Each structure stands twice: as C-alpha cells, then as structure tokens.
Amino acid sequence: MSTTTQRPTTTDSRPMSRAARVLADRRLPVLVTAALFLVMYAAGLSRYQNYGFGEAQVFLNLFIDNSYLLVAAVGATFVILSGGIDLSVGSVIGFTTMFTAWLVERQGLPVVIVIPMALAVGALGGFLMGYVIHNFEIQPFIVTLAGLFLFRGLCLVISKESIAIGDASISSMAQTQISLGGSFLSIGAVVALVVLAAAFYVLHYTRLGRRVYAIGGNEQSALLMGLPQGGTKIGVYTMSGFCSALAGLLFTLYIQSGDPLHATGMELDAIAAVVIGGTLLTGGSGYVIGTLFGVLVLGLIKSLIQFEGTLSSWWTKIATGVLLCAFILIQRAMTARRKT
C-alpha cells in the first residue's frame, strides 16, 4: 500500500492579497498625495469657479507663493531619506534674510557677492552639523536643535529690528516675471523647479542618491556593504543647509526684508510637506516628487482658505495636522505590512 506525502504549505508561499500588495507598494503614499491634491483642486474649481479659481495664474501662484518652502523641503527630503532630521531649516532661512539685508543695506555690498556668501554660510552650517552628528555620534535631533538656536540667535546679533531692502537689483529680480502665455512664473518659482529637477536626478541616477536610500533603509547593512556613511551623512546635511540658505534668498525676494522672526517654525512646514509627500520618517523610502505634491497640498489649503474668505488662517495648521496624522497612519500600515 503506497502513501502519498503532501508538502507542507507555509504562510510565506501564499499569494499576497490585493490589499497587501497595495500596502507593499512604495509608491502608494505619493499616489495618495497626488490624488488628494487633484480632489482638493477639483473641489476648489467646483466651489469657486465664479471667483476665478480655474484661471491658470491661480495654479501657478501655488509655485510662486511656495517656492522657498519647496526648496527647503527638498533639502529636508535628503536628510529624512537618510534617517535623520533637520530642525535648523527655519532658522537658517531667517538668518539668510537678515544676513542678506544687512550686507546689502548696511554694508553696501552688491547682490552678486552677497548671494554666494549667504549660500556658503548655509552650506557651512549644514556641514558642521553633519560632521558633529557623524563623528561624535550625537542624535540629529539634538545637534540640529542647537543649530536652530544658534542661527536664530545670530539673527538677533545682526539686528533686533527688521531691515527693509530697497536695493534696486533685488526689487528688479523680485518683480521679474517669466511669461507663460497669458500667465507667468517668478524667478523664485523657476529656481525652485530647477532645484527639484536636480534633486530628482541626484536621488535616482547618482551614487549619492543610492547611498542615501541605503543608509536610511538599514544603516548596518549599508556599513557592511562598505558604503561611505560619514561622507553621505555630512553631504545630506550640507545639502540641507545649502537648500535652506537658498530658500532664505528666495524668501528675501518674496518679502524684500530681513527680520529676526522670519520663517519661525518653517522647519515644521518643510518636514510636514516631506511626510505628506510620502517619505518615511524612519528613512529609506520616499520620492522627491512626493515632496512637490506635499508642498502643493499645503499651498492649496492656504488658497482655498483665502477664497473662502470667512476662515481664519489657523485652519491651515489644523488641516496640516489632520493630514499629518493620516499619512503617518498610512506609513505605519505600510511598515507593519513589510515586517510581516
């Protein structure tokens, strides 16, 4: 009498359900953010169609009014993808406005000299924070918090009062419009889109980008593979400092003044845009295109509140908080699914 043996089946050999496959897709948060933006924009078109919401310029204003936030968020994306955090973004932006206004108005230096100086100071600050984080093995939260207080304090060292900028070259750049048919973009918006394109290329087509993802995904595995962790970590914080300084220059063009309180809390807006855009706070997963949609969603919330006319600007913070909670729950569901 012969018997047949049946191979045991394991849970791992079972085909994944449709819901599990969706949760395992790394593109899910970006797609959700893009869909959210389209739904919100469609709702705005439906509700405010008689108030000019459907005009092309209203859409382009999302890039004009949030160009500095997009640049800052791009820098924060690199840091968060590597598994770190940068709390000094807003302070560096505020310092850059004060530094630029002081050099131009009080010292009489031309803008062509001030711009590289401001970018160099921001990059140097990011480099020093990255160096301390890596070589002294201190948590990024603590080091960048120290950077936050340092740069905000330096703002007050320069001046305790606002410095208005009346320089003709800055006014000219601020008022320059790049025509797009019957609409236009500002110089700041164009610079922000160029930075976004450069970041996309670096993250997806260069060794540095692959190292950022690898270190953020699993630092120990990246170490065993022989990836240069120190250089990569220092590099992402240097890049974040550079982007923060560039965002400060764009903010200076947008507001045409320097103030010790400029960009207070903007680091939280940048982090919120990155998270809403689908980048995991634990690092290793995310797309810079998602950051763009995150910034656009935050900008669209402000636009909808302005068109409504009866709501306080604090509703922007409330809506941002709700979205953050929702996307953190999505991230939690995704990471829990990958571990099983």
XYZ file of C-alpha atoms in Angstrom:
340
model
C 0.000 0.000 0.000
C 1.519 3.204 -1.077
C 1.013 6.512 0.594
C 1.379 9.930 -0.853
C 3.067 12.698 1.065
C 1.846 16.239 0.832
C 4.252 19.108 1.048
C 3.518 21.472 3.910
C 2.345 24.909 2.929
C 3.677 27.981 4.636
C 2.159 31.356 5.067
C 5.001 32.934 3.052
C 4.120 30.838 -0.014
C 0.566 32.111 -0.161
C -0.108 34.751 -2.745
C -0.473 38.212 -1.339
C -3.944 39.642 -1.190
C -4.781 42.695 -3.244
C -4.820 44.936 -0.173
C -1.428 43.587 0.932
C 0.060 44.261 -2.494
C -1.250 47.821 -2.404
C 0.208 48.452 1.066
C 3.541 46.955 -0.007
C 3.852 49.362 -2.942
C 6.345 52.102 -2.070
C 4.600 54.461 -4.468
C 1.345 54.347 -2.504
C 1.916 57.477 -0.344
C 2.914 59.550 -3.385
C -0.135 58.390 -5.319
C -2.379 59.154 -2.338
C -0.908 62.664 -2.044
C -1.282 63.293 -5.781
C -4.892 62.054 -5.658
C -5.576 64.251 -2.623
C -4.238 67.296 -4.465
C -6.405 66.571 -7.507
C -9.515 66.068 -5.351
C -8.880 69.306 -3.437
C -8.231 71.217 -6.658
C -11.398 69.813 -8.228
C -13.360 70.838 -5.122
C -11.942 74.351 -5.419
C -12.924 74.512 -9.092
C -16.433 73.409 -8.227
C -16.921 75.814 -5.318
C -15.084 78.914 -6.542
C -15.475 78.694 -10.320
C -17.185 82.107 -10.336
C -14.272 83.698 -8.463
C -11.521 82.885 -10.939
C -10.175 79.771 -9.203
C -9.875 77.952 -12.530
C -7.503 80.525 -14.018
C -4.028 79.285 -14.885
C -2.416 82.026 -12.814
C -4.106 80.763 -9.640
C -2.472 77.379 -10.196
C 0.930 78.916 -10.970
C 0.654 81.017 -7.821
C 0.991 77.775 -5.857
C 4.571 77.600 -7.123
C 5.229 81.335 -6.763
C 3.938 81.613 -3.185
C 5.597 78.392 -2.006
C 8.872 78.423 -3.924
C 11.000 78.918 -0.806
C 9.134 76.158 1.054
C 9.670 73.760 -1.866
C 13.433 74.381 -1.869
C 13.634 73.940 1.921
C 11.529 70.761 1.728
C 13.781 69.316 -0.986
C 16.771 69.702 1.343
C 14.792 68.170 4.203
C 13.878 65.228 1.942
C 17.545 64.249 1.608
C 18.010 64.347 5.376
C 14.852 62.377 6.194
C 15.587 59.778 3.496
C 18.941 59.175 5.191
C 17.177 58.541 8.503
C 17.948 61.942 10.038
C 16.115 65.152 10.846
C 16.981 68.838 10.479
C 15.322 71.319 12.840
C 17.531 74.241 11.820
C 15.847 74.865 8.446
C 13.621 77.763 9.534
C 16.397 79.463 11.493
C 18.823 79.249 8.566
C 16.162 80.778 6.306
C 15.548 83.590 8.806
C 19.291 84.166 9.252
C 19.785 84.322 5.481
C 17.175 87.080 5.185
C 18.888 89.077 7.938
C 22.382 88.385 6.608
C 21.392 89.414 3.079
C 19.545 92.541 4.184
C 22.415 93.592 6.457
C 25.107 93.149 3.797
C 23.084 94.857 1.069
C 21.550 97.725 3.046
C 24.032 98.371 5.858
C 27.324 97.357 4.220
C 26.512 98.343 0.646
C 27.707 95.096 -0.949
C 26.333 94.155 -4.392
C 23.856 91.291 -4.598
C 26.148 89.209 -6.855
C 28.626 88.998 -3.965
C 26.050 88.566 -1.198
C 24.284 85.584 -2.798
C 27.291 83.213 -2.854
C 28.285 84.371 0.639
C 24.820 83.516 2.008
C 24.810 80.121 0.277
C 28.295 79.360 1.602
C 27.288 80.194 5.191
C 24.228 77.931 4.960
C 26.223 75.060 3.466
C 28.943 75.506 6.104
C 26.367 75.367 8.895
C 24.924 72.158 7.456
C 28.406 70.684 7.057
C 29.304 71.394 10.685
C 26.070 69.837 11.955
C 26.607 66.752 9.797
C 30.210 66.490 10.981
C 29.188 66.611 14.634
C 26.360 64.107 14.095
C 28.643 61.573 12.432
C 31.944 61.965 14.265
C 30.570 62.466 17.772
C 27.612 60.095 17.272
C 25.079 62.570 18.656
C 21.413 62.346 17.721
C 20.496 64.628 14.788
C 17.560 65.997 16.792
C 19.910 67.462 19.422
C 22.540 68.782 17.016
C 20.087 70.458 14.655
C 18.134 71.845 17.621
C 21.384 73.508 18.690
C 21.720 74.815 15.124
C 18.188 76.211 15.366
C 19.053 78.248 18.461
C 22.441 79.278 17.041
C 21.168 80.713 13.762
C 18.142 82.341 15.413
C 20.484 83.957 17.924
C 22.755 85.175 15.124
C 19.720 86.908 13.607
C 19.397 88.974 16.783
C 23.136 89.672 16.833
C 22.828 91.290 13.405
C 19.787 93.359 14.377
C 16.875 93.166 16.761
C 14.651 95.002 14.284
C 13.505 94.344 10.747
C 15.707 95.598 7.900
C 13.793 96.711 4.814
C 15.534 96.129 1.482
C 15.326 98.943 -1.036
C 18.102 97.741 -3.352
C 17.127 98.198 -6.989
C 18.606 94.882 -8.157
C 16.676 92.881 -5.568
C 13.476 94.741 -6.411
C 14.085 94.060 -10.087
C 14.589 90.332 -9.515
C 11.535 90.179 -7.263
C 9.364 91.805 -9.918
C 10.731 89.843 -12.884
C 8.097 87.634 -14.482
C 8.734 84.686 -16.804
C 5.837 84.773 -19.239
C 3.881 81.580 -19.948
C 1.294 82.707 -22.455
C -1.198 84.773 -20.512
C 0.304 83.758 -17.136
C 3.706 83.976 -15.521
C 6.133 82.470 -13.025
C 8.519 84.346 -10.745
C 12.270 83.819 -10.643
C 11.852 82.089 -7.283
C 9.411 79.560 -8.731
C 11.739 78.777 -11.640
C 14.687 78.313 -9.273
C 12.590 76.012 -7.086
C 11.634 73.837 -10.069
C 15.290 73.646 -11.163
C 16.287 72.558 -7.647
C 13.528 69.939 -7.708
C 14.739 68.556 -11.042
C 18.357 68.462 -9.814
C 17.321 66.661 -6.616
C 15.319 64.109 -8.627
C 18.380 63.380 -10.771
C 20.722 63.094 -7.793
C 18.442 60.768 -5.827
C 17.604 58.413 -8.683
C 20.584 58.487 -11.037
C 23.717 59.005 -8.925
C 25.717 57.029 -6.395
C 24.988 59.601 -3.710
C 21.260 59.032 -4.136
C 21.634 55.252 -3.834
C 23.755 55.707 -0.716
C 21.138 57.987 0.853
C 18.434 55.361 0.326
C 20.695 52.548 1.532
C 21.741 54.298 4.747
C 18.198 55.351 5.504
C 16.855 51.870 4.834
C 19.330 49.975 7.010
C 22.432 51.676 8.314
C 24.089 48.459 9.487
C 23.606 46.768 6.121
C 24.995 49.851 4.381
C 28.023 49.688 6.685
C 28.600 46.004 5.856
C 28.402 46.826 2.155
C 31.224 49.319 2.643
C 29.239 52.434 1.787
C 30.857 55.693 2.984
C 28.414 56.593 5.732
C 30.331 59.575 7.053
C 30.609 61.332 3.711
C 26.979 60.633 2.868
C 25.625 61.884 6.194
C 27.733 65.017 6.123
C 26.752 65.503 2.480
C 22.985 65.407 3.102
C 23.206 67.924 5.955
C 25.431 70.167 3.853
C 22.849 69.940 1.085
C 20.064 70.742 3.536
C 21.965 73.800 4.791
C 22.570 74.938 1.208
C 18.896 74.485 0.302
C 17.828 76.328 3.458
C 20.073 79.275 2.571
C 18.760 79.252 -0.998
C 15.208 79.157 0.387
C 16.170 82.157 2.535
C 17.290 84.068 -0.559
C 14.009 83.236 -2.319
C 12.092 84.287 0.784
C 14.057 87.553 0.776
C 12.936 88.170 -2.813
C 9.371 87.300 -1.843
C 9.198 89.519 1.275
C 12.006 92.041 0.455
C 13.132 92.437 4.052
C 15.124 90.751 6.761
C 13.631 90.077 10.191
C 14.803 88.039 13.209
C 11.404 86.327 13.299
C 11.191 85.436 9.614
C 10.493 81.731 8.902
C 9.845 80.867 12.554
C 8.545 77.306 12.549
C 9.096 76.831 8.819
C 11.207 73.730 9.526
C 7.990 72.084 10.699
C 6.227 73.082 7.476
C 9.083 71.581 5.465
C 9.012 68.332 7.447
C 5.212 68.206 7.137
C 5.448 68.615 3.353
C 8.015 65.805 3.149
C 5.906 63.436 5.268
C 2.650 64.296 3.482
C 4.581 63.695 0.259
C 5.145 60.099 1.311
C 8.711 59.985 2.644
C 9.025 57.688 5.653
C 10.236 59.431 8.807
C 12.389 56.370 9.505
C 14.173 56.903 6.187
C 14.941 54.744 3.175
C 11.675 55.238 1.284
C 10.225 58.231 -0.496
C 10.352 60.354 -3.617
C 11.192 63.998 -4.117
C 8.195 64.249 -6.476
C 6.075 63.367 -3.446
C 7.607 66.346 -1.649
C 6.436 68.563 -4.510
C 2.879 67.309 -4.086
C 3.175 67.765 -0.317
C 4.113 71.422 -0.789
C 1.335 71.900 -3.349
C -1.234 70.392 -0.965
C -0.174 72.780 1.813
C -0.234 75.714 -0.607
C -3.640 74.694 -1.927
C -5.045 74.604 1.608
C -3.973 78.251 2.042
C -5.507 79.195 -1.310
C -8.820 77.524 -0.504
C -8.976 79.319 2.850
C -8.269 82.653 1.125
C -11.001 82.053 -1.467
C -13.435 81.055 1.273
C -12.806 84.379 2.995
C -14.575 83.521 6.271
C -11.991 81.141 7.744
C -9.032 82.029 9.937
C -5.506 81.297 8.711
C -5.147 78.937 11.682
C -7.295 76.453 9.784
C -4.174 75.862 7.696
C -2.424 74.456 10.767
C -5.455 72.378 11.697
C -5.714 70.887 8.204
C -1.957 70.222 8.149
C -2.175 68.413 11.489
C -5.042 66.226 10.276
C -3.177 65.333 7.084
C 0.000 64.548 9.013
C -1.870 62.135 11.284
C -3.488 60.462 8.276
C -0.218 59.984 6.399
C 1.624 58.764 9.485
C -1.085 56.110 9.861
C -0.565 55.134 6.204
C 3.185 54.876 6.823
C 2.565 52.757 9.896
C 0.341 50.375 7.949
C 2.957 50.078 5.195
C 5.892 49.416 7.526
C 3.881 46.916 9.574
C 2.962 45.051 6.377
C 6.587 44.876 5.211
C 7.698 43.369 8.517
C 5.172 40.514 8.286
